[in-house]
mmCIF file of C-alpha atoms in Angstrom:
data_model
loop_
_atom_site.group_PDB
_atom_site.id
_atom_site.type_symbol
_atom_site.label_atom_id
_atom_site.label_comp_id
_atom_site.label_asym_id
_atom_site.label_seq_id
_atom_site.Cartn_x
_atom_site.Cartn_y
_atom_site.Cartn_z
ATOM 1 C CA UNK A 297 101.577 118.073 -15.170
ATOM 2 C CA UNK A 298 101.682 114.265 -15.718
ATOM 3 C CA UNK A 299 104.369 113.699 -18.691
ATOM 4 C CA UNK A 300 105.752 110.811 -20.600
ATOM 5 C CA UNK A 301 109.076 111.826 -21.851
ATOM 6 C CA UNK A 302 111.074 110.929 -24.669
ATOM 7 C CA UNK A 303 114.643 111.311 -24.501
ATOM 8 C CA UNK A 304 115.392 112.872 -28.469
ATOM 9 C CA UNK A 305 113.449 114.870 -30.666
ATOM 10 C CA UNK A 306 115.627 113.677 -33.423
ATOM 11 C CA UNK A 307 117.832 111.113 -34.054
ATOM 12 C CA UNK A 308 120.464 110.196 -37.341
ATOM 13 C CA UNK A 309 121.563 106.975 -37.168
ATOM 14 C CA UNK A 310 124.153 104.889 -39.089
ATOM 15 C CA UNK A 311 122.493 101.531 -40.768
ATOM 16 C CA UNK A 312 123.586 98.900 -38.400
ATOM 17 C CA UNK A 313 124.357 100.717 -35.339
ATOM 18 C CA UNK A 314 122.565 100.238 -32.576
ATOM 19 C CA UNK A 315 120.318 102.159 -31.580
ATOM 20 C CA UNK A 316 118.342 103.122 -28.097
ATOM 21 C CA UNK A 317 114.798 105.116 -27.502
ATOM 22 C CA UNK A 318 114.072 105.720 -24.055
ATOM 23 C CA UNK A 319 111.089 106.746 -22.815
ATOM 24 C CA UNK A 320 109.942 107.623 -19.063
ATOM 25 C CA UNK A 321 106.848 108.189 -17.421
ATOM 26 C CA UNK A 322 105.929 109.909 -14.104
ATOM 27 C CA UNK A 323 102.330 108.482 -13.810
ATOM 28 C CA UNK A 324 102.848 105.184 -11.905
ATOM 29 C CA UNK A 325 101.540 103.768 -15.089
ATOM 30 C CA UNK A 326 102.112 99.580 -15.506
ATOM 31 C CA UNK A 327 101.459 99.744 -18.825
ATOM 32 C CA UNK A 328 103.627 101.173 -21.221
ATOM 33 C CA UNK A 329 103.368 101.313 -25.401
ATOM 34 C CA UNK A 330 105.891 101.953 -28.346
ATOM 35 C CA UNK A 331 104.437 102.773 -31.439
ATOM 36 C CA UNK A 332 105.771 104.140 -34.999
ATOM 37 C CA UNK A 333 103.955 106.086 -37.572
ATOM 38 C CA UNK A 334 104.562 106.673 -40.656
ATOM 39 C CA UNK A 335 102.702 108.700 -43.821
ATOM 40 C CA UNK A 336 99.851 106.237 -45.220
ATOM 41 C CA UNK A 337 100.462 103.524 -42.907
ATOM 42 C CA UNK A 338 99.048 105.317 -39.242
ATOM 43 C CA UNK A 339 100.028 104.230 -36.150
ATOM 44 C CA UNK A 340 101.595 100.910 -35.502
ATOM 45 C CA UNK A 341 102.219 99.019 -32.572
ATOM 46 C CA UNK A 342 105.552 97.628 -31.862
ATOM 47 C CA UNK A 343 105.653 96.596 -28.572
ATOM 48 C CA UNK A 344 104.371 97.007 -24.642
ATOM 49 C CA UNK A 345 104.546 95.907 -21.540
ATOM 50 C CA UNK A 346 101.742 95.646 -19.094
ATOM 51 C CA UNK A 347 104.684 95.536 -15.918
ATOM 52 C CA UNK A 348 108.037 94.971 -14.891
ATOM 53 C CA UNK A 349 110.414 93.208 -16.882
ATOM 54 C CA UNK A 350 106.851 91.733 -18.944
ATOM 55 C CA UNK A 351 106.828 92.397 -22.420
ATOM 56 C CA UNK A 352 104.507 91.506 -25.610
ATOM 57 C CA UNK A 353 104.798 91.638 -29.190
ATOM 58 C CA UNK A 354 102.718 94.351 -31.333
ATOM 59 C CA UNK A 355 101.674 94.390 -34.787
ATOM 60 C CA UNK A 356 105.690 94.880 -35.883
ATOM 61 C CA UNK A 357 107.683 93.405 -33.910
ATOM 62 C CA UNK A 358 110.552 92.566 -36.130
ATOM 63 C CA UNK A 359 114.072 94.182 -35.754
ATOM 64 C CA UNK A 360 113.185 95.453 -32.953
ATOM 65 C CA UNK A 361 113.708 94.551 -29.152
ATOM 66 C CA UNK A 362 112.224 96.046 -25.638
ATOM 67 C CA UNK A 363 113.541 96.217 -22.030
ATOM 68 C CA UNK A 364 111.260 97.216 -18.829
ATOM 69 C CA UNK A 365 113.384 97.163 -15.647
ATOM 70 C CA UNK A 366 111.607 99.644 -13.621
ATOM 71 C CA UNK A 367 108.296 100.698 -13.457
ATOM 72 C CA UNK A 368 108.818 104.272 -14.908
ATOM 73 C CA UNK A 369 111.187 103.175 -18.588
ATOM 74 C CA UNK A 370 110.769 101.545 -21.335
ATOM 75 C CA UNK A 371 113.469 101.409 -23.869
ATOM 76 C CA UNK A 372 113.000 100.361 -27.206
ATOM 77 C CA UNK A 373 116.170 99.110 -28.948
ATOM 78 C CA UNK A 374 116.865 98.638 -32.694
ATOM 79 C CA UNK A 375 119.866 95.834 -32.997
ATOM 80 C CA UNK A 376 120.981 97.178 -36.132
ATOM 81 C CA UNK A 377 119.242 99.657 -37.421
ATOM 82 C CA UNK A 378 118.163 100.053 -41.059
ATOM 83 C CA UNK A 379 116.573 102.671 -43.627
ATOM 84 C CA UNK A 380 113.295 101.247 -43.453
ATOM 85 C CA UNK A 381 113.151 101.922 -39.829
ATOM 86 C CA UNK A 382 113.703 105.343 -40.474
ATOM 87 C CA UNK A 383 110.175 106.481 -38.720
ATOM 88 C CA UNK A 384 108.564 108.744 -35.964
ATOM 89 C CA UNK A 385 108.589 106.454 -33.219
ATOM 90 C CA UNK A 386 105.365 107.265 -29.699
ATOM 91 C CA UNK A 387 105.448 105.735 -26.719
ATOM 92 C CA UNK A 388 102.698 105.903 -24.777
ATOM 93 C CA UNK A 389 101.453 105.242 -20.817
ATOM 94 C CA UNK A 390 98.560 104.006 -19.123
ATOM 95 C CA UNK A 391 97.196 102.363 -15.576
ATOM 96 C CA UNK A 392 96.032 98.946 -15.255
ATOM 97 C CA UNK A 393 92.600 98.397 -15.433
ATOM 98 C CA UNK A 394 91.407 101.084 -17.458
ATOM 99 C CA UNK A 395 90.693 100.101 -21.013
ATOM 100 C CA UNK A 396 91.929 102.279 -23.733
ATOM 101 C CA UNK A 397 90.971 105.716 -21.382
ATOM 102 C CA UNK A 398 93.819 107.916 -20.673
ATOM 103 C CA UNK A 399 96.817 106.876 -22.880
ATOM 104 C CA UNK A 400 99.321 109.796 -22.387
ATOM 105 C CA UNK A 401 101.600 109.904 -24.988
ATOM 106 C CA UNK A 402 105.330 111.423 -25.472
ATOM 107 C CA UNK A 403 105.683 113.969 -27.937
ATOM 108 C CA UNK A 404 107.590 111.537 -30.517
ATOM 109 C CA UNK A 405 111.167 110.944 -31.728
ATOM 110 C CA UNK A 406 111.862 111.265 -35.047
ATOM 111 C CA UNK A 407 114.661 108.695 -36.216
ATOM 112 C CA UNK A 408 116.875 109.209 -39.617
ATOM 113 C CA UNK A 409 118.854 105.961 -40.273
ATOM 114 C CA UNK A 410 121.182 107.026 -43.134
ATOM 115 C CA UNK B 226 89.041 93.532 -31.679
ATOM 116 C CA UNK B 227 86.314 95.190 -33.592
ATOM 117 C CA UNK B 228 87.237 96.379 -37.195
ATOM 118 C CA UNK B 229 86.392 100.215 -37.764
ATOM 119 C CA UNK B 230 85.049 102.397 -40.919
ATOM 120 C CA UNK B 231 85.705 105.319 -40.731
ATOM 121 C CA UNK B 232 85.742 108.278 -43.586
ATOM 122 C CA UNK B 233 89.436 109.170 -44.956
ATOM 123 C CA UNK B 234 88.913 113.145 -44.578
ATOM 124 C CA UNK B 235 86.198 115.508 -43.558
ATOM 125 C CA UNK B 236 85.968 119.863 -43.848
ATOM 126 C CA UNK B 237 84.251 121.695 -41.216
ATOM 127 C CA UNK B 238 83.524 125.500 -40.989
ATOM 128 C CA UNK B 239 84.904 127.150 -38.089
ATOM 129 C CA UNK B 240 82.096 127.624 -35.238
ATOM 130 C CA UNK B 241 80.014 125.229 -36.850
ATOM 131 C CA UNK B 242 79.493 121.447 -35.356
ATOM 132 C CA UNK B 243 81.697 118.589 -36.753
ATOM 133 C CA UNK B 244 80.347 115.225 -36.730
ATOM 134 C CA UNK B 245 82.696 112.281 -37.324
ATOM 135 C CA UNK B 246 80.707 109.370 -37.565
ATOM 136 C CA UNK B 247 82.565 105.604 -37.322
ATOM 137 C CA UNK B 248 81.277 101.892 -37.896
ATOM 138 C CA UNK B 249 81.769 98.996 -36.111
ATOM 139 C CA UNK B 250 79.246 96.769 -36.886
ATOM 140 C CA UNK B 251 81.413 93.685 -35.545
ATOM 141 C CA UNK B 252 82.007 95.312 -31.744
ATOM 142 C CA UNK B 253 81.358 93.207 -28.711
ATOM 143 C CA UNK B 254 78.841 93.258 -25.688
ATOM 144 C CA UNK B 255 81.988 94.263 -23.481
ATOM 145 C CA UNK B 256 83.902 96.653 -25.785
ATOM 146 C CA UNK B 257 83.809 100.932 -25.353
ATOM 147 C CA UNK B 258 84.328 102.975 -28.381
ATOM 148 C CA UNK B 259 87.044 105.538 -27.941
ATOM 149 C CA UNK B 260 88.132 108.371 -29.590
ATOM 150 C CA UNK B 261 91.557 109.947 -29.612
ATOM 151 C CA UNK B 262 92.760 112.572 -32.012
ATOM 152 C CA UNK B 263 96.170 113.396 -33.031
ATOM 153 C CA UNK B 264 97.176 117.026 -33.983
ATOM 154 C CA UNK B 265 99.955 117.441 -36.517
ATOM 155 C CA UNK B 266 103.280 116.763 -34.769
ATOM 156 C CA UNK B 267 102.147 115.646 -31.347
ATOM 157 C CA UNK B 268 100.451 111.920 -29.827
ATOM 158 C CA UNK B 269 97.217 111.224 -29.785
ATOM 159 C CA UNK B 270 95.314 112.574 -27.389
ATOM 160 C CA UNK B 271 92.415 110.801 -25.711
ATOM 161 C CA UNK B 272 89.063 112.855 -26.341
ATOM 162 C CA UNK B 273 86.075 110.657 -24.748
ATOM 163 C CA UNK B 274 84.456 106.719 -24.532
ATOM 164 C CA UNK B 275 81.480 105.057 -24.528
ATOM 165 C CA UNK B 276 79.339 101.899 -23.822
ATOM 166 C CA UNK B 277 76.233 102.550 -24.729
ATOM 167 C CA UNK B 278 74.940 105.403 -23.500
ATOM 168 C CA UNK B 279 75.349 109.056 -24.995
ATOM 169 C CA UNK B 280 78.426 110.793 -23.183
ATOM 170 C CA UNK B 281 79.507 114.628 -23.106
ATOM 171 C CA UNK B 282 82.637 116.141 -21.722
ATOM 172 C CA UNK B 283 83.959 119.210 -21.730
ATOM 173 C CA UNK B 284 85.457 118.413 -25.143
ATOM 174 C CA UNK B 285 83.228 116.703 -27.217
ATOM 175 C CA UNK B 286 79.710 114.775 -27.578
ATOM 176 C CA UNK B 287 79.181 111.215 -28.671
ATOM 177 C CA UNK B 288 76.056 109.714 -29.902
ATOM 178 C CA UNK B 289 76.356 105.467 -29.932
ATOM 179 C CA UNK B 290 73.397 104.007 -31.858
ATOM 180 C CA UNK B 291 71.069 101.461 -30.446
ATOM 181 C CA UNK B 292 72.716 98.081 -31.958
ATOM 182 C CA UNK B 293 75.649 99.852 -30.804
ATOM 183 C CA UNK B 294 77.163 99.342 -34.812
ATOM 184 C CA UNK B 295 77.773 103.178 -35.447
ATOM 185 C CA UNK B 296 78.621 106.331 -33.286
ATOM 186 C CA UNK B 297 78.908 109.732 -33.876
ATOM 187 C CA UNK B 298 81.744 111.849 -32.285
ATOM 188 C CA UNK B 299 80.105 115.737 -32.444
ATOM 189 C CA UNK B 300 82.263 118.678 -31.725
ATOM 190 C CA UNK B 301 80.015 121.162 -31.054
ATOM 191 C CA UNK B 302 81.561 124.517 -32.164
ATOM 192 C CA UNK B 303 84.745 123.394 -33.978
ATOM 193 C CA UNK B 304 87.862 125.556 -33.861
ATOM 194 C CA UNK B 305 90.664 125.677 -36.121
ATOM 195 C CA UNK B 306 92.961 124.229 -33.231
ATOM 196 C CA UNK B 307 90.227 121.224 -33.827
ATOM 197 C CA UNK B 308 92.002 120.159 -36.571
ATOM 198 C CA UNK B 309 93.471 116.718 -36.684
ATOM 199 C CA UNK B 310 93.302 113.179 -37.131
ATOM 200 C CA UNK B 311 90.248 111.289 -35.619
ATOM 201 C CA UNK B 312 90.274 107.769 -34.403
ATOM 202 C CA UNK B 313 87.420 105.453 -33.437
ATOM 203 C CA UNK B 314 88.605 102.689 -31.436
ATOM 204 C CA UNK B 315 86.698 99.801 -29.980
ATOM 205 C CA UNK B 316 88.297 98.144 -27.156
ATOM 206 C CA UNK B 317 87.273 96.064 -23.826
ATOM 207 C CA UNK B 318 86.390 98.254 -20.966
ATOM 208 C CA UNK B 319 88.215 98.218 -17.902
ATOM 209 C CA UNK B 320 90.926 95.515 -19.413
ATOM 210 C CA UNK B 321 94.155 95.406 -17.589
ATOM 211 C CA UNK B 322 95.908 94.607 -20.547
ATOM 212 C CA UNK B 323 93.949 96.561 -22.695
ATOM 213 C CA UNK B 324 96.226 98.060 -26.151
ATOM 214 C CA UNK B 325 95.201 100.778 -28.252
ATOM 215 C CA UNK B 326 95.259 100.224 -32.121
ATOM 216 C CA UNK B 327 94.849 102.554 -34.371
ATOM 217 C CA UNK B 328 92.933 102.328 -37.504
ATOM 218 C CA UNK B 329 93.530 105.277 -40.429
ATOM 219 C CA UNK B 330 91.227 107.696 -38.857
ATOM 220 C CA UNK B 331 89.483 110.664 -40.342
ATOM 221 C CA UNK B 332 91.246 113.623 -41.032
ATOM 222 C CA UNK B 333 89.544 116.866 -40.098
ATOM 223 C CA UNK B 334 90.054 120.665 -41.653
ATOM 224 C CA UNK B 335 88.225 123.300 -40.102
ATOM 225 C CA UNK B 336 88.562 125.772 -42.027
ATOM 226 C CA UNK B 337 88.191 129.639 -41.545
#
């Protein structure tokens, strides 16, 4: 079964450590998402990467940074993290070439930053 | 990218057919309309597109009007493990650097 994988459930974080997400997928996929969600505000993209050491901004961008350097990760890294990032954080996968059909998506990681 | 309407929350019987309907008056010659849903606690999962054309899957129906401004996502014989958030999202076919963004979607109880 194709997966994307997300290395934590759940996270508590310190305000201003720093903090990594990792995600990995076992599709081949070149494009790869990171999204957080939170009540009344939906799903929000932060950042992605359409290949290799490529990124592009999302939506929210701010306090937040992204590394791609292979295929299968994408990490998404919070320089000093802070309450208000406090979130459920997706990433998501998909091939080249193919619209918006077949995202896969990780089952989530939900971050505390006390 | 095509701006969505979409209503905030819908109730279905269980067995009975859901309809979801979305607007997108502004969508482009070259955009699909996807759906996804999200169940409580997981990611979205993708449920079916469309250009123009009606399309049926082993999940769901959808019905895409003629000027192409509405659809109609139609689950035929909704269960309680239907239940969810529904998104409608427009987005250029066959892109390679295509990105999913997600509007507030309709929420969906099927209830017993």
């Amino acid at each position: 079964d194709v997966k994307v994988t997300q290395s934590s459930r759940y996270l508590v974080k310190r305000t201003g450590e720093k903090v990594f997400l990792e995600c990995v997928q076992d599709m081949d996929h070149e494009n790869m998402f990171w999204y957080r969600q939170d009540p009344g505000l939906g799903l929000r993209l932060i950042y992605f990467s359409y290949d290799v050491k490529m990124k592009e901004k999302g939506d929210i961008p701010e306090g937040y940074s992204v590394s791609r350097e292979k295929k299968e990760r994408f990490s998404l890294i919070l320089e000093s993290a802070s309450t208000n990032q406090t979130s459920m954080y997706l990433c998501a996968s998909s091939l080249a070439g193919t619209g918006g059909y077949g995202y896969t998506f990780g089952s989530g990681t939900r971050l505390t930053v006390v | 990218d095509a701006k969505t309407t979409q209503p905030t929350s819908m109730d279905c019987a269980e067995g009975r057919a859901a309809n979801l309907p979305c607007n997108h008056s502004t969508i482009s010659g070259n955009e699909y309309v996807y759906w996804y849903r999200q169940i409580h606690s997981q990611g979205p999962q993708y449920i079916i597109h469309g250009l123009k054309n009606n399309e049926t899957n082993e999940m769901a129906s959808l019905i895409i009007t003629e000027d192409r401004k509405s659809s109609t996502l139609i689950l035929p014989h909704a269960t309680l493990r239907d239940t969810a958030v529904y998104y409608c999202i427009p987005i250029i076919g066959f892109s390679n650097t295509g990105k999913l963004i997600f509007g507030q979607g309709t929420t969906l109880q099927v209830k017993p």
